Amino acid sequence: MKLLKPDAKCRYLTDVTPATVKALGCKAVLIDADNTSSHDLTTDPLPGTEDWVRSMKEAGLKVLLLSNAKTERAKVLADRYAIPVVGMAAKPFPFGYFRAALRLRTRPQKSVMLGDQLFTDILGANLAGCKSIWVEPYEEDKRDWLFLIKRRLEQLVSRRWD
């Protein structure tokens, strides 16, 4: 259960401030794509996300898009934010997080992952030694019934923290 517990929880990615990131001792922010920084299964940024990325960078933080999406699709979104990308990250395995840390020239311990899925984003961050902030999915998922079961399991797991 400890590996599934995030360091913090927010409603939206845009609720996370540079001060929040720095209070966690981090210099780098890794963001998920689908339902975290973009509409599900698209390259369309969520409202306010482009300004949010800009404010993070202006605060001296490094930002990278870390996504399980195909690299080509993830790169389209990352280019809109003018940030580097690690696509096909294979979350929750830690390899993508390590690639992100190398790309940003930082250590995983100095990175925070912001994502909407406990079993990929948060678990992977914890396995890699990153900090993690769990954000609620922006909209209802457009995926299969198995994905809906995962969302229900996330709700059950998170109730144990309250």
Tab-separated table of N, CA, C and O in Angstrom, residues 41-146:
chain	number	residue	atom	x	y	z
A	41	LEU	N	-6.515	10.680	-24.450
A	41	LEU	CA	-6.207	10.105	-25.767
A	41	LEU	C	-6.099	11.140	-26.891
A	41	LEU	O	-6.358	10.837	-28.049
A	42	THR	N	-5.696	12.378	-26.538
A	42	THR	CA	-5.538	13.433	-27.541
A	42	THR	C	-4.194	14.140	-27.322
A	42	THR	O	-3.460	13.820	-26.391
A	43	THR	N	-3.939	15.116	-28.155
A	43	THR	CA	-2.795	16.014	-27.948
A	43	THR	C	-3.294	17.425	-27.639
A	43	THR	O	-2.573	18.396	-27.834
A	44	ASP	N	-4.509	17.533	-27.138
A	44	ASP	CA	-5.111	18.823	-26.799
A	44	ASP	C	-4.859	19.150	-25.330
A	44	ASP	O	-5.367	18.459	-24.440
A	45	PRO	N	-4.086	20.203	-25.054
A	45	PRO	CA	-3.807	20.559	-23.665
A	45	PRO	C	-5.084	20.900	-22.891
A	45	PRO	O	-6.041	21.434	-23.452
A	46	LEU	N	-5.074	20.601	-21.619
A	46	LEU	CA	-6.185	20.991	-20.750
A	46	LEU	C	-6.127	22.498	-20.508
A	46	LEU	O	-5.059	23.113	-20.617
A	47	PRO	N	-7.250	23.111	-20.176
A	47	PRO	CA	-7.273	24.559	-19.943
A	47	PRO	C	-6.246	24.989	-18.890
A	47	PRO	O	-6.166	24.401	-17.813
A	48	GLY	N	-5.474	25.996	-19.230
A	48	GLY	CA	-4.507	26.566	-18.307
A	48	GLY	C	-3.176	25.844	-18.217
A	48	GLY	O	-2.242	26.336	-17.578
A	49	THR	N	-3.072	24.693	-18.859
A	49	THR	CA	-1.859	23.889	-18.711
A	49	THR	C	-0.644	24.531	-19.375
A	49	THR	O	0.465	24.495	-18.824
A	50	GLU	N	-0.828	25.145	-20.533
A	50	GLU	CA	0.312	25.780	-21.204
A	50	GLU	C	0.877	26.913	-20.345
A	50	GLU	O	2.104	27.037	-20.203
A	51	ASP	N	0.005	27.730	-19.744
A	51	ASP	CA	0.467	28.799	-18.849
A	51	ASP	C	1.118	28.213	-17.594
A	51	ASP	O	2.107	28.755	-17.087
A	52	TRP	N	0.566	27.105	-17.096
A	52	TRP	CA	1.108	26.458	-15.904
A	52	TRP	C	2.535	25.974	-16.164
A	52	TRP	O	3.426	26.202	-15.340
A	53	VAL	N	2.756	25.323	-17.300
A	53	VAL	CA	4.101	24.851	-17.649
A	53	VAL	C	5.057	26.037	-17.729
A	53	VAL	O	6.169	25.996	-17.190
A	54	ARG	N	4.616	27.106	-18.368
A	54	ARG	CA	5.446	28.310	-18.485
A	54	ARG	C	5.809	28.852	-17.098
A	54	ARG	O	6.963	29.217	-16.848
A	55	SER	N	4.855	28.871	-16.171
A	55	SER	CA	5.133	29.397	-14.827
A	55	SER	C	6.112	28.503	-14.064
A	55	SER	O	6.931	29.006	-13.289
A	56	MET	N	6.024	27.208	-14.290
A	56	MET	CA	6.978	26.293	-13.648
A	56	MET	C	8.394	26.574	-14.155
A	56	MET	O	9.343	26.656	-13.372
A	57	LYS	N	8.519	26.723	-15.458
A	57	LYS	CA	9.832	27.002	-16.050
A	57	LYS	C	10.356	28.362	-15.598
A	57	LYS	O	11.545	28.503	-15.304
A	58	GLU	N	9.482	29.360	-15.515
A	58	GLU	CA	9.898	30.693	-15.055
A	58	GLU	C	10.364	30.670	-13.606
A	58	GLU	O	11.181	31.500	-13.199
A	59	ALA	N	9.852	29.706	-12.828
A	59	ALA	CA	10.264	29.562	-11.429
A	59	ALA	C	11.572	28.773	-11.303
A	59	ALA	O	12.022	28.479	-10.191
A	60	GLY	N	12.166	28.423	-12.435
A	60	GLY	CA	13.447	27.728	-12.424
A	60	GLY	C	13.338	26.208	-12.343
A	60	GLY	O	14.346	25.534	-12.111
A	61	LEU	N	12.149	25.682	-12.536
A	61	LEU	CA	11.952	24.235	-12.492
A	61	LEU	C	12.045	23.639	-13.895
A	61	LEU	O	11.641	24.273	-14.866
A	62	LYS	N	12.581	22.451	-13.968
A	62	LYS	CA	12.628	21.721	-15.229
A	62	LYS	C	11.323	20.935	-15.350
A	62	LYS	O	10.846	20.382	-14.363
A	63	VAL	N	10.756	20.877	-16.545
A	63	VAL	CA	9.490	20.174	-16.762
A	63	VAL	C	9.665	19.216	-17.935
A	63	VAL	O	10.261	19.585	-18.957
A	64	LEU	N	9.140	17.999	-17.787
A	64	LEU	CA	9.229	16.980	-18.826
A	64	LEU	C	7.919	16.211	-18.883
A	64	LEU	O	7.321	15.923	-17.853
A	65	LEU	N	7.474	15.888	-20.080
A	65	LEU	CA	6.286	15.060	-20.271
A	65	LEU	C	6.717	13.597	-20.252
A	65	LEU	O	7.537	13.182	-21.070
A	66	LEU	N	6.198	12.838	-19.300
A	66	LEU	CA	6.508	11.418	-19.152
A	66	LEU	C	5.222	10.642	-19.389
A	66	LEU	O	4.307	10.688	-18.565
A	67	SER	N	5.154	9.946	-20.510
A	67	SER	CA	3.901	9.337	-20.920
A	67	SER	C	4.095	7.914	-21.443
A	67	SER	O	5.122	7.598	-22.041
A	68	ASN	N	3.085	7.095	-21.230
A	68	ASN	CA	3.064	5.760	-21.817
A	68	ASN	C	2.584	5.795	-23.260
A	68	ASN	O	2.615	4.781	-23.954
A	69	ALA	N	2.136	6.959	-23.718
A	69	ALA	CA	1.682	7.094	-25.103
A	69	ALA	C	2.854	6.883	-26.049
A	69	ALA	O	4.020	7.035	-25.677
A	70	LYS	N	2.510	6.558	-27.290
A	70	LYS	CA	3.559	6.444	-28.300
A	70	LYS	C	4.319	7.762	-28.352
A	70	LYS	O	3.745	8.841	-28.219
A	71	THR	N	5.608	7.661	-28.555
A	71	THR	CA	6.478	8.835	-28.529
A	71	THR	C	6.016	9.906	-29.507
A	71	THR	O	6.064	11.100	-29.182
A	72	GLU	N	5.552	9.513	-30.676
A	72	GLU	CA	5.118	10.486	-31.685
A	72	GLU	C	3.966	11.353	-31.152
A	72	GLU	O	3.973	12.576	-31.318
A	73	ARG	N	2.972	10.705	-30.518
A	73	ARG	CA	1.840	11.474	-29.983
A	73	ARG	C	2.273	12.319	-28.793
A	73	ARG	O	1.919	13.494	-28.675
A	74	ALA	N	3.062	11.742	-27.915
A	74	ALA	CA	3.528	12.488	-26.743
A	74	ALA	C	4.371	13.688	-27.158
A	74	ALA	O	4.288	14.758	-26.549
A	75	LYS	N	5.169	13.528	-28.206
A	75	LYS	CA	6.026	14.631	-28.666
A	75	LYS	C	5.205	15.814	-29.177
A	75	LYS	O	5.572	16.969	-28.958
A	76	VAL	N	4.082	15.538	-29.821
A	76	VAL	CA	3.214	16.631	-30.294
A	76	VAL	C	2.772	17.485	-29.106
A	76	VAL	O	2.818	18.721	-29.154
A	77	LEU	N	2.356	16.839	-28.030
A	77	LEU	CA	1.923	17.571	-26.834
A	77	LEU	C	3.106	18.286	-26.182
A	77	LEU	O	3.008	19.460	-25.832
A	78	ALA	N	4.221	17.600	-26.030
A	78	ALA	CA	5.397	18.209	-25.407
A	78	ALA	C	5.869	19.433	-26.190
A	78	ALA	O	6.275	20.437	-25.599
A	79	ASP	N	5.797	19.359	-27.511
A	79	ASP	CA	6.184	20.506	-28.338
A	79	ASP	C	5.273	21.708	-28.083
A	79	ASP	O	5.734	22.854	-28.102
A	80	ARG	N	4.016	21.456	-27.820
A	80	ARG	CA	3.096	22.571	-27.498
A	80	ARG	C	3.509	23.255	-26.199
A	80	ARG	O	3.301	24.449	-26.032
A	81	TYR	N	4.058	22.470	-25.285
A	81	TYR	CA	4.514	23.016	-24.004
A	81	TYR	C	5.972	23.485	-24.059
A	81	TYR	O	6.462	24.056	-23.086
A	82	ALA	N	6.659	23.177	-25.149
A	82	ALA	CA	8.090	23.494	-25.301
A	82	ALA	C	8.911	22.835	-24.195
A	82	ALA	O	9.743	23.478	-23.541
A	83	ILE	N	8.653	21.540	-23.990
A	83	ILE	CA	9.378	20.760	-22.983
A	83	ILE	C	9.837	19.443	-23.610
A	83	ILE	O	9.271	18.990	-24.603
A	84	PRO	N	10.845	18.820	-23.010
A	84	PRO	CA	11.275	17.510	-23.498
A	84	PRO	C	10.251	16.425	-23.153
A	84	PRO	O	9.361	16.643	-22.313
A	85	VAL	N	10.411	15.273	-23.794
A	85	VAL	CA	9.439	14.190	-23.615
A	85	VAL	C	10.149	12.845	-23.518
A	85	VAL	O	11.189	12.635	-24.139
A	86	VAL	N	9.574	11.975	-22.715
A	86	VAL	CA	9.915	10.557	-22.719
A	86	VAL	C	8.598	9.840	-22.962
A	86	VAL	O	7.721	9.820	-22.104
A	87	GLY	N	8.449	9.332	-24.178
A	87	GLY	CA	7.261	8.567	-24.534
A	87	GLY	C	7.524	7.089	-24.358
A	87	GLY	O	8.663	6.670	-24.120
A	88	MET	N	6.471	6.289	-24.466
A	88	MET	CA	6.592	4.842	-24.276
A	88	MET	C	7.366	4.553	-22.985
A	88	MET	O	8.269	3.727	-22.935
A	89	ALA	N	6.997	5.244	-21.923
A	89	ALA	CA	7.744	5.205	-20.663
A	89	ALA	C	7.607	3.883	-19.907
A	89	ALA	O	8.384	3.623	-18.995
A	90	ALA	N	6.611	3.075	-20.249
A	90	ALA	CA	6.391	1.776	-19.593
A	90	ALA	C	6.134	1.916	-18.097
A	90	ALA	O	6.562	1.077	-17.305
A	91	LYS	N	5.442	3.001	-17.707
A	91	LYS	CA	5.061	3.151	-16.301
A	91	LYS	C	4.121	1.996	-15.954
A	91	LYS	O	3.290	1.644	-16.768
A	92	PRO	N	4.240	1.373	-14.824
A	92	PRO	CA	4.914	1.808	-13.601
A	92	PRO	C	6.373	1.375	-13.448
A	92	PRO	O	6.971	1.626	-12.404
A	93	PHE	N	6.947	0.708	-14.434
A	93	PHE	CA	8.354	0.349	-14.307
A	93	PHE	C	9.188	1.630	-14.201
A	93	PHE	O	8.875	2.636	-14.827
A	94	PRO	N	10.242	1.617	-13.417
A	94	PRO	CA	10.997	2.849	-13.155
A	94	PRO	C	11.881	3.340	-14.294
A	94	PRO	O	12.374	4.461	-14.246
A	95	PHE	N	12.052	2.541	-15.352
A	95	PHE	CA	12.997	2.903	-16.406
A	95	PHE	C	12.696	4.261	-17.042
A	95	PHE	O	13.607	5.030	-17.318
A	96	GLY	N	11.434	4.564	-17.312
A	96	GLY	CA	11.072	5.845	-17.913
A	96	GLY	C	11.416	7.015	-16.999
A	96	GLY	O	11.833	8.078	-17.463
A	97	TYR	N	11.252	6.816	-15.703
A	97	TYR	CA	11.587	7.860	-14.726
A	97	TYR	C	13.101	8.097	-14.722
A	97	TYR	O	13.555	9.232	-14.623
A	98	PHE	N	13.863	7.007	-14.825
A	98	PHE	CA	15.319	7.145	-14.880
A	98	PHE	C	15.744	7.848	-16.167
A	98	PHE	O	16.642	8.697	-16.153
A	99	ARG	N	15.109	7.517	-17.286
A	99	ARG	CA	15.402	8.201	-18.548
A	99	ARG	C	15.088	9.688	-18.433
A	99	ARG	O	15.840	10.540	-18.936
A	100	ALA	N	13.972	10.004	-17.766
A	100	ALA	CA	13.603	11.418	-17.583
A	100	ALA	C	14.649	12.150	-16.749
A	100	ALA	O	15.042	13.273	-17.081
A	101	ALA	N	15.099	11.530	-15.671
A	101	ALA	CA	16.113	12.156	-14.816
A	101	ALA	C	17.410	12.395	-15.598
A	101	ALA	O	18.015	13.461	-15.490
A	102	LEU	N	17.810	11.426	-16.403
A	102	LEU	CA	19.010	11.607	-17.233
A	102	LEU	C	18.820	12.750	-18.222
A	102	LEU	O	19.709	13.576	-18.412
A	103	ARG	N	17.660	12.787	-18.834
A	103	ARG	CA	17.371	13.833	-19.829
A	103	ARG	C	17.409	15.221	-19.200
A	103	ARG	O	17.848	16.189	-19.814
A	104	LEU	N	16.935	15.327	-17.967
A	104	LEU	CA	16.900	16.619	-17.273
A	104	LEU	C	18.162	16.885	-16.456
A	104	LEU	O	18.265	17.931	-15.811
A	105	ARG	N	19.059	15.925	-16.459
A	105	ARG	CA	20.309	16.034	-15.687
A	105	ARG	C	20.031	16.305	-14.209
A	105	ARG	O	20.562	17.247	-13.608
A	106	THR	N	19.192	15.450	-13.670
A	106	THR	CA	18.863	15.527	-12.253
A	106	THR	C	18.736	14.105	-11.716
A	106	THR	O	18.852	13.139	-12.462
A	107	ARG	N	18.509	13.978	-10.436
A	107	ARG	CA	18.306	12.668	-9.824
A	107	ARG	C	16.807	12.425	-9.658
A	107	ARG	O	16.040	13.379	-9.452
A	108	PRO	N	16.381	11.165	-9.694
A	108	PRO	CA	14.961	10.883	-9.474
A	108	PRO	C	14.444	11.476	-8.155
A	108	PRO	O	13.316	11.966	-8.090
A	109	GLN	N	15.275	11.473	-7.134
A	109	GLN	CA	14.872	11.995	-5.823
A	109	GLN	C	14.575	13.489	-5.844
A	109	GLN	O	13.931	14.011	-4.937
A	110	LYS	N	15.035	14.169	-6.872
A	110	LYS	CA	14.794	15.608	-7.013
A	110	LYS	C	13.680	15.897	-8.016
A	110	LYS	O	13.528	17.024	-8.481
A	111	SER	N	12.935	14.850	-8.363
A	111	SER	CA	11.836	14.978	-9.331
A	111	SER	C	10.514	14.635	-8.668
A	111	SER	O	10.458	13.788	-7.782
A	112	VAL	N	9.456	15.285	-9.146
A	112	VAL	CA	8.107	14.954	-8.690
A	112	VAL	C	7.265	14.607	-9.913
A	112	VAL	O	7.298	15.311	-10.925
A	113	MET	N	6.529	13.505	-9.813
A	113	MET	CA	5.638	13.054	-10.883
A	113	MET	C	4.227	13.499	-10.576
A	113	MET	O	3.733	13.269	-9.475
A	114	LEU	N	3.588	14.132	-11.548
A	114	LEU	CA	2.185	14.512	-11.422
A	114	LEU	C	1.391	13.665	-12.398
A	114	LEU	O	1.618	13.725	-13.608
A	115	GLY	N	0.480	12.865	-11.872
A	115	GLY	CA	-0.300	11.990	-12.731
A	115	GLY	C	-1.622	11.603	-12.109
A	115	GLY	O	-1.817	11.748	-10.904
A	116	ASP	N	-2.512	11.078	-12.949
A	116	ASP	CA	-3.871	10.758	-12.517
A	116	ASP	C	-4.094	9.286	-12.201
A	116	ASP	O	-5.190	8.906	-11.821
A	117	GLN	N	-3.064	8.441	-12.337
A	117	GLN	CA	-3.257	7.016	-12.100
A	117	GLN	C	-2.335	6.493	-11.005
A	117	GLN	O	-1.113	6.639	-11.096
A	118	LEU	N	-2.938	5.872	-10.002
A	118	LEU	CA	-2.157	5.297	-8.907
A	118	LEU	C	-1.280	4.143	-9.373
A	118	LEU	O	-0.132	4.017	-8.966
A	119	PHE	N	-1.830	3.279	-10.235
A	119	PHE	CA	-1.144	2.045	-10.598
A	119	PHE	C	-0.099	2.220	-11.691
A	119	PHE	O	0.589	1.265	-12.038
A	120	THR	N	0.026	3.409	-12.238
A	120	THR	CA	1.092	3.679	-13.209
A	120	THR	C	1.931	4.857	-12.733
A	120	THR	O	3.090	4.683	-12.349
A	121	ASP	N	1.364	6.054	-12.717
A	121	ASP	CA	2.117	7.273	-12.395
A	121	ASP	C	2.698	7.257	-10.983
A	121	ASP	O	3.890	7.505	-10.791
A	122	ILE	N	1.863	6.998	-9.991
A	122	ILE	CA	2.287	7.086	-8.592
A	122	ILE	C	3.154	5.888	-8.205
A	122	ILE	O	4.217	6.055	-7.612
A	123	LEU	N	2.715	4.692	-8.561
A	123	LEU	CA	3.513	3.495	-8.269
A	123	LEU	C	4.889	3.599	-8.919
A	123	LEU	O	5.907	3.355	-8.267
A	124	GLY	N	4.934	3.987	-10.179
A	124	GLY	CA	6.210	4.121	-10.873
A	124	GLY	C	7.122	5.151	-10.232
A	124	GLY	O	8.322	4.923	-10.080
A	125	ALA	N	6.548	6.285	-9.864
A	125	ALA	CA	7.347	7.328	-9.202
A	125	ALA	C	7.942	6.805	-7.899
A	125	ALA	O	9.132	7.005	-7.627
A	126	ASN	N	7.125	6.138	-7.113
A	126	ASN	CA	7.601	5.610	-5.839
A	126	ASN	C	8.678	4.534	-6.042
A	126	ASN	O	9.664	4.492	-5.309
A	127	LEU	N	8.512	3.682	-7.051
A	127	LEU	CA	9.524	2.660	-7.342
A	127	LEU	C	10.848	3.284	-7.784
A	127	LEU	O	11.918	2.755	-7.486
A	128	ALA	N	10.766	4.408	-8.486
A	128	ALA	CA	11.970	5.081	-8.993
A	128	ALA	C	12.616	6.000	-7.965
A	128	ALA	O	13.715	6.506	-8.195
A	129	GLY	N	11.937	6.254	-6.855
A	129	GLY	CA	12.483	7.154	-5.838
A	129	GLY	C	12.093	8.604	-6.027
A	129	GLY	O	12.661	9.492	-5.390
A	130	CYS	N	11.131	8.853	-6.917
A	130	CYS	CA	10.633	10.222	-7.128
A	130	CYS	C	9.555	10.551	-6.102
A	130	CYS	O	8.945	9.664	-5.514
A	131	LYS	N	9.290	11.819	-5.928
A	131	LYS	CA	8.112	12.258	-5.189
A	131	LYS	C	6.933	12.129	-6.142
A	131	LYS	O	7.104	12.007	-7.356
A	132	SER	N	5.715	12.186	-5.587
A	132	SER	CA	4.552	12.046	-6.462
A	132	SER	C	3.377	12.872	-5.952
A	132	SER	O	3.182	13.023	-4.747
A	133	ILE	N	2.628	13.412	-6.912
A	133	ILE	CA	1.386	14.124	-6.614
A	133	ILE	C	0.313	13.518	-7.501
A	133	ILE	O	0.438	13.497	-8.724
A	134	TRP	N	-0.721	13.010	-6.867
A	134	TRP	CA	-1.834	12.383	-7.569
A	134	TRP	C	-2.881	13.451	-7.858
A	134	TRP	O	-3.364	14.125	-6.955
A	135	VAL	N	-3.204	13.633	-9.122
A	135	VAL	CA	-4.267	14.567	-9.512
A	135	VAL	C	-5.470	13.762	-9.968
A	135	VAL	O	-5.335	12.651	-10.480
A	136	GLU	N	-6.629	14.307	-9.760
A	136	GLU	CA	-7.844	13.621	-10.195
A	136	GLU	C	-7.940	13.656	-11.718
A	136	GLU	O	-7.508	14.633	-12.338
A	137	PRO	N	-8.494	12.620	-12.319
A	137	PRO	CA	-8.664	12.654	-13.777
A	137	PRO	C	-9.522	13.852	-14.166
A	137	PRO	O	-10.519	14.152	-13.511
A	138	TYR	N	-9.126	14.526	-15.222
A	138	TYR	CA	-9.839	15.729	-15.648
A	138	TYR	C	-11.240	15.414	-16.153
A	138	TYR	O	-12.168	16.168	-15.930
A	139	GLU	N	-11.380	14.287	-16.837
A	139	GLU	CA	-12.673	13.923	-17.408
A	139	GLU	C	-12.841	12.409	-17.369
A	139	GLU	O	-11.891	11.689	-17.075
A	140	GLU	N	-14.002	11.945	-17.683
A	140	GLU	CA	-14.267	10.516	-17.712
A	140	GLU	C	-13.419	9.868	-18.804
A	140	GLU	O	-13.304	10.381	-19.912
A	141	ASP	N	-12.824	8.757	-18.458
A	141	ASP	CA	-11.950	8.063	-19.397
A	141	ASP	C	-12.717	7.504	-20.587
A	141	ASP	O	-13.848	7.053	-20.458
A	142	LYS	N	-12.055	7.515	-21.741
A	142	LYS	CA	-12.646	6.996	-22.979
A	142	LYS	C	-12.047	5.628	-23.305
A	142	LYS	O	-11.771	5.324	-24.448
A	143	ARG	N	-11.826	4.840	-22.285
A	143	ARG	CA	-11.149	3.569	-22.500
A	143	ARG	C	-12.090	2.409	-22.178
A	143	ARG	O	-13.253	2.602	-21.872
A	144	ASP	N	-11.563	1.206	-22.206
A	144	ASP	CA	-12.381	0.005	-22.034
A	144	ASP	C	-12.805	-0.223	-20.581
A	144	ASP	O	-12.388	0.491	-19.672
A	145	TRP	N	-13.611	-1.253	-20.382
A	145	TRP	CA	-14.165	-1.567	-19.069
A	145	TRP	C	-13.082	-1.928	-18.064
A	145	TRP	O	-13.217	-1.675	-16.881
A	146	LEU	N	-11.954	-2.480	-18.529
A	146	LEU	CA	-10.864	-2.823	-17.631
A	146	LEU	C	-10.287	-1.567	-16.979
A	146	LEU	O	-9.939	-1.560	-15.799
